[in-house]
Short mmCIF file of C-alpha atoms in Angstrom, two decimals:
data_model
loop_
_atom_site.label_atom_id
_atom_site.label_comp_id
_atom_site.label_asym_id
_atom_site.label_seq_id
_atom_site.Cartn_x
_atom_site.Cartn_y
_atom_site.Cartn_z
CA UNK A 1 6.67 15.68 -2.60
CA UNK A 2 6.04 11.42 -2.49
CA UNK A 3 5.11 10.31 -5.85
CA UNK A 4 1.37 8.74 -7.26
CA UNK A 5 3.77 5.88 -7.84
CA UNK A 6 5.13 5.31 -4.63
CA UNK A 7 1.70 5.69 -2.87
CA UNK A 8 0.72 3.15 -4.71
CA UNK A 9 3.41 1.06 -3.88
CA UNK A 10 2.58 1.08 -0.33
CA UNK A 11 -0.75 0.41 -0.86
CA UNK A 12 -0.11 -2.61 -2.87
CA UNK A 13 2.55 -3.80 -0.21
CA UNK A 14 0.21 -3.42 2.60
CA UNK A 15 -3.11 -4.57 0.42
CA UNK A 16 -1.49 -7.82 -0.34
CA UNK A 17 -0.23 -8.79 2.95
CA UNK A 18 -3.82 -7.76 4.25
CA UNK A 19 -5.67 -10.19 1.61
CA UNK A 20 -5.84 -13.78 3.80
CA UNK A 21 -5.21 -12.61 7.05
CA UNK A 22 -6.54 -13.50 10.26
CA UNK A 23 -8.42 -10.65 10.59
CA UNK A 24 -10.33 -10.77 7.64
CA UNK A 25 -12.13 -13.81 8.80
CA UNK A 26 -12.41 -11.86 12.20
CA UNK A 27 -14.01 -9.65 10.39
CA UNK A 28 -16.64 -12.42 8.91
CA UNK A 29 -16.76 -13.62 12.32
CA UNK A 30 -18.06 -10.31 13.58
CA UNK A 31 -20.25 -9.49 10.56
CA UNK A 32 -22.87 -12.16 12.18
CA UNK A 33 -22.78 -10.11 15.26
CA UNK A 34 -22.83 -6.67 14.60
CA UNK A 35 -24.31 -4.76 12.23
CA UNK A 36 -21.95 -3.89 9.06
CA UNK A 37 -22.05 -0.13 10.10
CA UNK A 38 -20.74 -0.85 12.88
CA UNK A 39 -17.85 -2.90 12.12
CA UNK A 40 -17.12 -0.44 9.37
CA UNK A 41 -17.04 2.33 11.85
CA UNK A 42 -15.02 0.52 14.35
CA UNK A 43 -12.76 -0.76 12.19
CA UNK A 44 -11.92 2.87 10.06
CA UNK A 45 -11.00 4.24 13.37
CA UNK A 46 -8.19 1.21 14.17
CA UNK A 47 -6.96 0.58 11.26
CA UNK A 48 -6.44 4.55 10.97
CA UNK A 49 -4.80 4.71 15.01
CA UNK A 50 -2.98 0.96 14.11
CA UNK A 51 -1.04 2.96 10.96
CA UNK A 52 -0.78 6.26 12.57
CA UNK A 53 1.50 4.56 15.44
CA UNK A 54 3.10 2.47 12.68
CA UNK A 55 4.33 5.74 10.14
CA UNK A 56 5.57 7.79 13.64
CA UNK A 57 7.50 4.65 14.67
CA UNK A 58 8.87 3.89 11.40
CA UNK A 59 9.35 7.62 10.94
CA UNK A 60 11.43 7.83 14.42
CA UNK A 61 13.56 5.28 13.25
CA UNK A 62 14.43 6.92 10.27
CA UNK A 63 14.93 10.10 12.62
CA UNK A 64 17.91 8.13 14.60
CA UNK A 65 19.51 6.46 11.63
CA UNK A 66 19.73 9.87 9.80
CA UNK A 67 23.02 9.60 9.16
CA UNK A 68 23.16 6.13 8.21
CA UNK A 69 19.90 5.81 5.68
CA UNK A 70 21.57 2.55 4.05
CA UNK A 71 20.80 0.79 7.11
CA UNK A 72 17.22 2.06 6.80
CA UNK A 73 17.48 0.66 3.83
CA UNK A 74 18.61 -2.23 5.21
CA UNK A 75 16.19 -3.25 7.26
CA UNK A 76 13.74 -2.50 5.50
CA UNK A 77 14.91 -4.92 2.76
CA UNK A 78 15.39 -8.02 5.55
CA UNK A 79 11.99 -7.11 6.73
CA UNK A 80 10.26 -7.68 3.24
CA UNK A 81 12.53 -10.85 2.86
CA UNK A 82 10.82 -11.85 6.11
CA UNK A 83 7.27 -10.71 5.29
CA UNK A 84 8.02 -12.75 2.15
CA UNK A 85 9.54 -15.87 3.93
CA UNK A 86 6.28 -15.82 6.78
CA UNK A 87 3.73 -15.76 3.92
CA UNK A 88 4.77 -19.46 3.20
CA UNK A 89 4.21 -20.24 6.61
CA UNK A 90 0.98 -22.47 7.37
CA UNK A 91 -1.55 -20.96 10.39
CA UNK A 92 -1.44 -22.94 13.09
CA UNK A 93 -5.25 -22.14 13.61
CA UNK A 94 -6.14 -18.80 14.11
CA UNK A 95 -7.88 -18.27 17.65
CA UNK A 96 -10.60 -15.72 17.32
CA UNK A 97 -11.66 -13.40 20.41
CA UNK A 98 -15.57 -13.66 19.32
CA UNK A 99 -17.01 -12.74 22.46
CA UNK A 100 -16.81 -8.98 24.03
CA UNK A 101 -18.31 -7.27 26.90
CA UNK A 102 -18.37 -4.31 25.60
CA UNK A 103 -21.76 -2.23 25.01
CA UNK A 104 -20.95 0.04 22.37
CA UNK A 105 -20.97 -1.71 19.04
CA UNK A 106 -18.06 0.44 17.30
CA UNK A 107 -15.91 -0.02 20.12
CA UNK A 108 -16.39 -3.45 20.73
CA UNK A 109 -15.35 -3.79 17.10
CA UNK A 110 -12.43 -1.29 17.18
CA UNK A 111 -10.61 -3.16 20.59
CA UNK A 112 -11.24 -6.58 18.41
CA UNK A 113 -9.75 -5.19 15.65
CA UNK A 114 -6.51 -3.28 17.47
CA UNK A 115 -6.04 -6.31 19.72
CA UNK A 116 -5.82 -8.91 16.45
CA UNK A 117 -3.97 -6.44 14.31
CA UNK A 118 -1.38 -5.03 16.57
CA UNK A 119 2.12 -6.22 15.72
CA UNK A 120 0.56 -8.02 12.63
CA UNK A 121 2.44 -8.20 9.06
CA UNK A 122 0.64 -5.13 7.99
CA UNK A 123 1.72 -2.98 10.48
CA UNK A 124 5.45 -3.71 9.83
CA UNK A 125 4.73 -3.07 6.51
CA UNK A 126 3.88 0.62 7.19
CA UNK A 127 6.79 0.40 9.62
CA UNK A 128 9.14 -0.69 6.92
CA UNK A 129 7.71 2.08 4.62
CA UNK A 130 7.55 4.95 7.81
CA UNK A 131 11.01 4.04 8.34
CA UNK A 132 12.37 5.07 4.35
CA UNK A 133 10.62 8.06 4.27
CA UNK A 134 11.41 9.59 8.18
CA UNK A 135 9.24 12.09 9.54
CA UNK A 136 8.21 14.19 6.92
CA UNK A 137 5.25 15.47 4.61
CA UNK A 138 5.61 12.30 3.09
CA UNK A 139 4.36 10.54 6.31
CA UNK A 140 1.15 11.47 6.06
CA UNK A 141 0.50 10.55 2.50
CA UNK A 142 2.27 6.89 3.43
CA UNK A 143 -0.49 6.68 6.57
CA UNK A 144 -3.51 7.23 4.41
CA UNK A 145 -2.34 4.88 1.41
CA UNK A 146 -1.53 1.95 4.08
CA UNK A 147 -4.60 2.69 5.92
CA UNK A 148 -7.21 2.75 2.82
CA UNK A 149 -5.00 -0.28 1.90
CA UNK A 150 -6.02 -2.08 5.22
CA UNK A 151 -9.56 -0.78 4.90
CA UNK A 152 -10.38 -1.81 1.23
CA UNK A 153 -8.68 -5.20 1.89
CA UNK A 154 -10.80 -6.22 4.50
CA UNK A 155 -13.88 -5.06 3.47
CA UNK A 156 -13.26 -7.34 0.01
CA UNK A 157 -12.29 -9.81 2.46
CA UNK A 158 -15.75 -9.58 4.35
CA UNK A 159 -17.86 -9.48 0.87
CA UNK A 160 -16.06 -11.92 -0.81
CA UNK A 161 -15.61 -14.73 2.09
CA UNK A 162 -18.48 -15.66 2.24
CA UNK A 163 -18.41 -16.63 -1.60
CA UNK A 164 -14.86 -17.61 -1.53
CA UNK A 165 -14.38 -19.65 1.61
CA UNK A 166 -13.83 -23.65 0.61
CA UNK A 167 -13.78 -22.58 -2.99
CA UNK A 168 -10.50 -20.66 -2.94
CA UNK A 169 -7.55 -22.38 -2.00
CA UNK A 170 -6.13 -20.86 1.47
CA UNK A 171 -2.92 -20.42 0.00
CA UNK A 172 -3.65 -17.90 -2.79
CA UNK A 173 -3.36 -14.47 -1.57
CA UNK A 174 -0.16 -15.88 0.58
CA UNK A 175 1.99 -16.60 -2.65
CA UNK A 176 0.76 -13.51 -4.05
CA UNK A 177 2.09 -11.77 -0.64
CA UNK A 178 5.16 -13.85 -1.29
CA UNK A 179 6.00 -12.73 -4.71
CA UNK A 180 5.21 -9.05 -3.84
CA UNK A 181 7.02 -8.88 -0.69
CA UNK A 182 10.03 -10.97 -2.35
CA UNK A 183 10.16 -8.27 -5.32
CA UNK A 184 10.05 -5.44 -2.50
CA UNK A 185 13.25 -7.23 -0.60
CA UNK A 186 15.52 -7.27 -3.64
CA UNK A 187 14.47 -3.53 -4.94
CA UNK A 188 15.67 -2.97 -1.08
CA UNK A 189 18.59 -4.70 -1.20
CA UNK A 190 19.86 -3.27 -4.76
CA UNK A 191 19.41 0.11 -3.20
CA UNK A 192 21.79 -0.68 -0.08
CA UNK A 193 24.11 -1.86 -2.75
CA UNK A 194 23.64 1.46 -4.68
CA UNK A 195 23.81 3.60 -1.44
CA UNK A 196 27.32 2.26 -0.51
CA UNK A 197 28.59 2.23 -3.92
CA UNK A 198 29.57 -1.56 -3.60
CA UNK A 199 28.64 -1.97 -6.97
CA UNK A 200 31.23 -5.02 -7.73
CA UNK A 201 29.37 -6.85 -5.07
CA UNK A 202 26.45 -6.55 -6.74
CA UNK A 203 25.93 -9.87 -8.74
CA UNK A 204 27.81 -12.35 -6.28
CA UNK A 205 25.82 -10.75 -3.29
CA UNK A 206 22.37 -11.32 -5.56
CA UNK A 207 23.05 -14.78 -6.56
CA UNK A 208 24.44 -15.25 -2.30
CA UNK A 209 21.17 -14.15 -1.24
CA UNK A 210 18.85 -15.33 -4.05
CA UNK A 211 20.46 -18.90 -3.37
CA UNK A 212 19.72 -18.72 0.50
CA UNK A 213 15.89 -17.17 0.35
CA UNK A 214 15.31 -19.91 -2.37
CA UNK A 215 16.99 -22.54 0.32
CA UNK A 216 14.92 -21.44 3.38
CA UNK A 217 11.45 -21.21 0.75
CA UNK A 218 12.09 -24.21 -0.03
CA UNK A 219 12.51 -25.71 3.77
CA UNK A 220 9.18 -23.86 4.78
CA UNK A 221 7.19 -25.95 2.10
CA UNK A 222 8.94 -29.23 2.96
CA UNK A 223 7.65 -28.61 6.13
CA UNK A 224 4.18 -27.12 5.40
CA UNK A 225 4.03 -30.66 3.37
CA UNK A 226 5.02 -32.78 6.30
CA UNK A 227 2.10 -31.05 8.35
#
């Protein structure tokens, strides 16, 4: 039986990574469009499909590496280095798909939605967790904490906005996705560690790894300075 605690885990993994994404201010893009029962409606039912997809592909993966679950382990922890690394990154300008054909409010909304979110950070997220769990009871419990993750985070992100926007630097919930995501990637990687009982590796492979993240964090802001 997944713990409360892990639930909760995966919703603050996914919740942070949501908070300052582009489809948050899709979401205040739509809100002047359609009516807010609408976009909540059309919305629920992505975000919901968006995760499903994500636990079963994660869960799959586990499925494979079965006999192997340190390399599940594994990539999960380069994939929260990398969710923590790409939360530095500056946008290059979002491009927003504002205008749809479609008739039917809720669906206009939920193809908006599934279009902009597929592939996004917070899918790999549930990916990442799908994938340490395998197909199990515990899937479904990971599904609904991700999804009413995704679902609380944007709907803060469509109340507050409107408040928020130019007042709240752009960069806020990004180094708060950084530190989260970082925290994730080194729990991960002291696991692998643990898993193949390499245990004398354990400091001068932290301090390797701590030294490089810190070099390539450090690069991205250079950069994100430059620009």
């Amino acid at each position: 039986m997944i713990s409360l605690t892990y639930l909760l885990t995966v919703f603050l993994a996914v919740f942070v990574a949501e908070m300052g994404d582009k489809t948050q201010l899709l979401l205040i893009a739509m809100a002047s469009k359609y009516k807010i029962r609408d976009i909540l409606i059309g919305t629920t039912a992505s975000i919901l499909l968006l995760n499903a997809l994500a636990v079963l592909a994660g869960g799959l993966l586990n499925e494979f590496l079965q006999s192997h679950l340190w390399m599940v382990k594994l990539i999960a922890c380069l994939a929260f280095f990398y969710f923590s690394v790409t939360s530095l990154l500056k946008d290059g300008g979002e491009e927003e798909s504002s205008g749809s054909k479609i008739k039917f409010a809720p669906l206009a909304v939920f193809s908006i939605f599934f279009i902009a979110e597929f592939g996004d950070k917070t899918q790999l997220t549930a990916i990442t967790f799908g994938a340490t769990n395998g197909l199990n009871a515990n899937a479904i419990g990971i599904w609904l904490a991700s999804s009413l993750a995704l679902l609380i985070a944007d709907i803060i992100g469509l109340c507050l906005g409107y408040f928020l926007h130019g007042r709240t630097p752009d960069r806020f919930f990004n180094l708060i996705a950084f530190a989260v995501f970082a925290v994730f990637a080194f729990v991960n990687l002291y696991t692998v560690i643990d898993s193949l009982g390499a245990y004398s590796l354990m400091i001068p492979l932290f301090i390797s790894v701590g030294v490089v993240f810190t070099a390539v964090c450090a690069i991205i802001l250079l950069k994100n300075r430059k620009k």
